Amino acid sequence: MNVKSTLAVLAAALVSLALTPLAGLGAEYHHVHLAVASPSLAIQWYEDHMECTPIADRSDAVRCPTVEITFGADTTVGGSAGTGVNHIAFSFPDLDTKMAELERAGVGGRGVRLQRFEDGSMISEIPGVFAHGFVFDPWGTRIELVADADRTGFHHVHLSATDPDASLEWYANVMGGERTTLAGQLDAVRFDNAWLIVDRHPEGVPASTTDRAIQHLGFMVSDLDEAASGMRQYGVGFTGEPESGQTSARRAYVAGPDSVSVAVVEPGWVANPTLTLFTDAGAGPVVDAETYVAPRTPWGAPDLEGIWTSNRAHGIPLERPGDIEEGEELTPEEAAARRERGTLGSIWGYEREWRDTTLGFVDDLPSTQVAMVVDPPDGRIPPLTAEAGARRGGGGFGGGGLPAGPEDLSDYVRCITQGLPSLMMPTIYNNGLQIVQSPTHVAITKEMIHETRIIPTDGSPPLSENITQWLGDSRGYWDGDSLVVEVRNFNGRAMYRGASPDMTLVERYTRVSPTMLMYEFTVDDPATWTRPWTAMFTFDLDNGQYELVEYACHEGNYAMINILTGARAQEAAAASDSQPE
Amino acid sequence: MRFSSVFIALTLVAGLAFTAAPAPAHHAFSAEFDSTKPVRLRGKITRMEWINPHAWMHLEVVTEDGATEAWMIEAGPPGALVRRGWNRDSVVPGTEVLVEGYRALDGSNRANGRDVTFPDGRRLFAGSSGTGAPTDGADPQDQPE
C-alpha cells in the first residue's frame, strides 16, 4: 500500500472515530482472514464470484469493497461452519441473477458449492428482512448472499454464540460498534463498514477458529498501545506481544467470545517481497530449499504428517517427450493444455467434471514439469540390459485376449497391490496419500487401493534376504530434512516396469515448503537397466479438503464381476455370429 | 499419443507395461460397459453403497408394463461424489430419480451411471469409470473437436 492510500485509510478511520460516538476502542471493522490452499487462487475466486478487487502490491488480499479479505496459505481441519464464526456474507442487489450465475459456475475445479435449502431452492426469503442463499468457497468458508439494497459488497460477519447477547455486548463494548438491529429484526452490532450478526449456537460449544477456514476477524485501531490500555478496562488482553504484520504495521490478537480469534491491527502495510511465498501464477509455493526448514515433530524429526495429493503432478510423463528440448519447463498454458489432452482425450473420455472433482478440486493448476525422470538429466530412462530384453520377449498377459478368470487380470484390478513405486504415483482418482509418524515408524497410506506401508525408522535390522514380500521390505532413516527409505526383498510378483526382484528402490521424501512435499525415487536394478535412474514429482498438502475413504476392495469389486461376465457375453456373441444360419 | 504410454506405465504392472495394448486397464469402461447401449432408468433408490473404489446405487425400476426390476448403478468414488455435491441426504432410499448411463456388457441390470436427476430437478454427475467412457455431448462444457 502506498503512502497515499495508507493516509486515506487512516483518514477514514479518524473520520469514523470523529463522526460516530462509539464506545470501547472505536475500532473499524477491517478484515476477515481465511486459510486457503493458495492465496493467488483465492484472490481470483473472490474477484470472479464475490466482485472483490485485488489490491496493488498485495499477494494476499482483496477489497470487497469496504472490508478486506486476507488469505494465508494454511491448512485447515475443517470449514468455517461449526466455529464461532459460522460464515461471512455479501450483498448483491440482484440476488436471483447472482445465484443463477454461481449455479452456472458449477462445483467443478475451483468452483462454487451451493448449499440449497431443504426444499431444494437456492434462495429463501427472511420475511421483512431480505432474501438470502448460501454457497461455500473451495476452501471451506461458508458464504451467505443477501439482497440488502442498503449495503452491497461485504455485508456481515455471522457469529454463532453460546450466549448471543453477551457476544454482541462484547463486540460493542470492546471494539466499539453500535448495538442495534438489522431491518428492525436481527440483533446486531453495526460498524461503519459491516454488520456483526449473531445466532445461538445450535448445540454445545462452537469450535475454535484455530485451524479452520475462517481464522480470525480483524479490527483496525489507530494506535495499538492505546488500544491495549483501552481493552484492559474490559479485562481483555492481547494473547501475545504485538508483532509487525505482513498485512499491517503492527498487530496483536485477543480471544473473543466462543474462542473466536480477533486481530487488532494498526493501519499501514509495508510490502516485503522476501515474504511473498506465492507466485502470481498461483502455481504453488515458490520453493526456496536454501532457506526453508521443515517443521519438526515433538521428538525432533522433520514433520511430514498430513494428507497430501499428487493431483498437480498427474499428467507428467515419466520420460521427456522427444519434441521438448532438454532442460525446458512448460509454460502454465502448455501445462494446462497437456492436462486437457490427457484427461479429455481418448484415455479418459469423460468430461471436465470428472477431472475437476477427482483431480484437484482444491488447487488444480497442473505441474509444468516436463518429465518425472530427472537423472539421467536428459529425462530418459536408461537402456535395458540384454538380459532384460530377453525377459521382455517372454511377454506376459496382455495380448488383448479376454480374461478367463481373475488370474488373467492385473494385481491392480484384483485389488491386490499396485506394487512399488507404482502405488506412490499420481492416479486417476482417490489420489490422497496420508503420512502418520511416530518416533520409531512412518506410516504411509494411499487411498487407491487402500495400501499402507509401515516403515521402521528406528534402525532395526532389515528382513533376512530369504523373506520376500509384494512391496518388499522398507527401511527408513532421516537425512537432514529428508526421510530416506530403502526398499529391497521384492517377491517379484508386482515389479515396476519389468524390473527383477533384486531391484533396490531408494525413496527420498523432503518437505520443501509448508505445503509441498518432494518425492524422489531411484531405481537400481543392474539386471534390467544399464544404470540407476531417478524420478521426481511433488505432493501438495490437502488437509482441509481431502478425506481418505476406506476401500471395500474385494466385497465391493463389482468391476471384477462386470469384466468377467462381460467377457463371457462377448464370447457368446462372437460364437453366435460365427454359427451358420 | 504421448499420454497413452504414460497412463499405461502408471497403472499397469510388470509385463503389461511392455505391451502396447491397453486392454485390461484398471476398471476400463469398455471392459465392463457398452457405450452403444445408453439407458434411461426411472425408479426409487432402495440402497446406496458408499464404498470405494466406486459407490453403487441400487434402484427399483418400474418398467413400461408395470413390472419392477432391480438395477445397480455404478457411480464415482465416494470422495469425488462428495466434491460433486452428493451426500448421504441426497440419495435417501425411497427417492425417485432418473438415471442416465450405459448398460453392462453382459446385458444384466447393471449400468455405469452418468447423471442422476432428482425430484427437484437437480442433476448430479455420477460419472464412475474415468477410463474410456464415451464423450456423448451431455457435458455443456464439452468443446467441439
XYZ file of C-alpha atoms in Angstrom, chain A residues 20 56 63 81 96-97 117 219 226 236 238 297 334 358 464 542 548:
17
model
C -19.677 8.101 15.331
C -1.987 -3.306 -5.702
C -11.005 -5.499 -1.069
C -19.381 -23.765 9.899
C -31.582 -14.130 -8.382
C -29.119 -13.280 -11.116
C -32.487 -25.076 1.334
C -10.399 -4.735 13.582
C -3.700 2.910 23.188
C -9.324 -8.133 27.717
C -3.560 -9.485 23.956
C 7.680 -33.318 15.299
C 1.191 -25.607 -22.080
C -11.349 -36.134 -8.845
C 16.578 -61.671 6.018
C -4.574 -31.003 1.295
C -9.369 -40.782 2.518
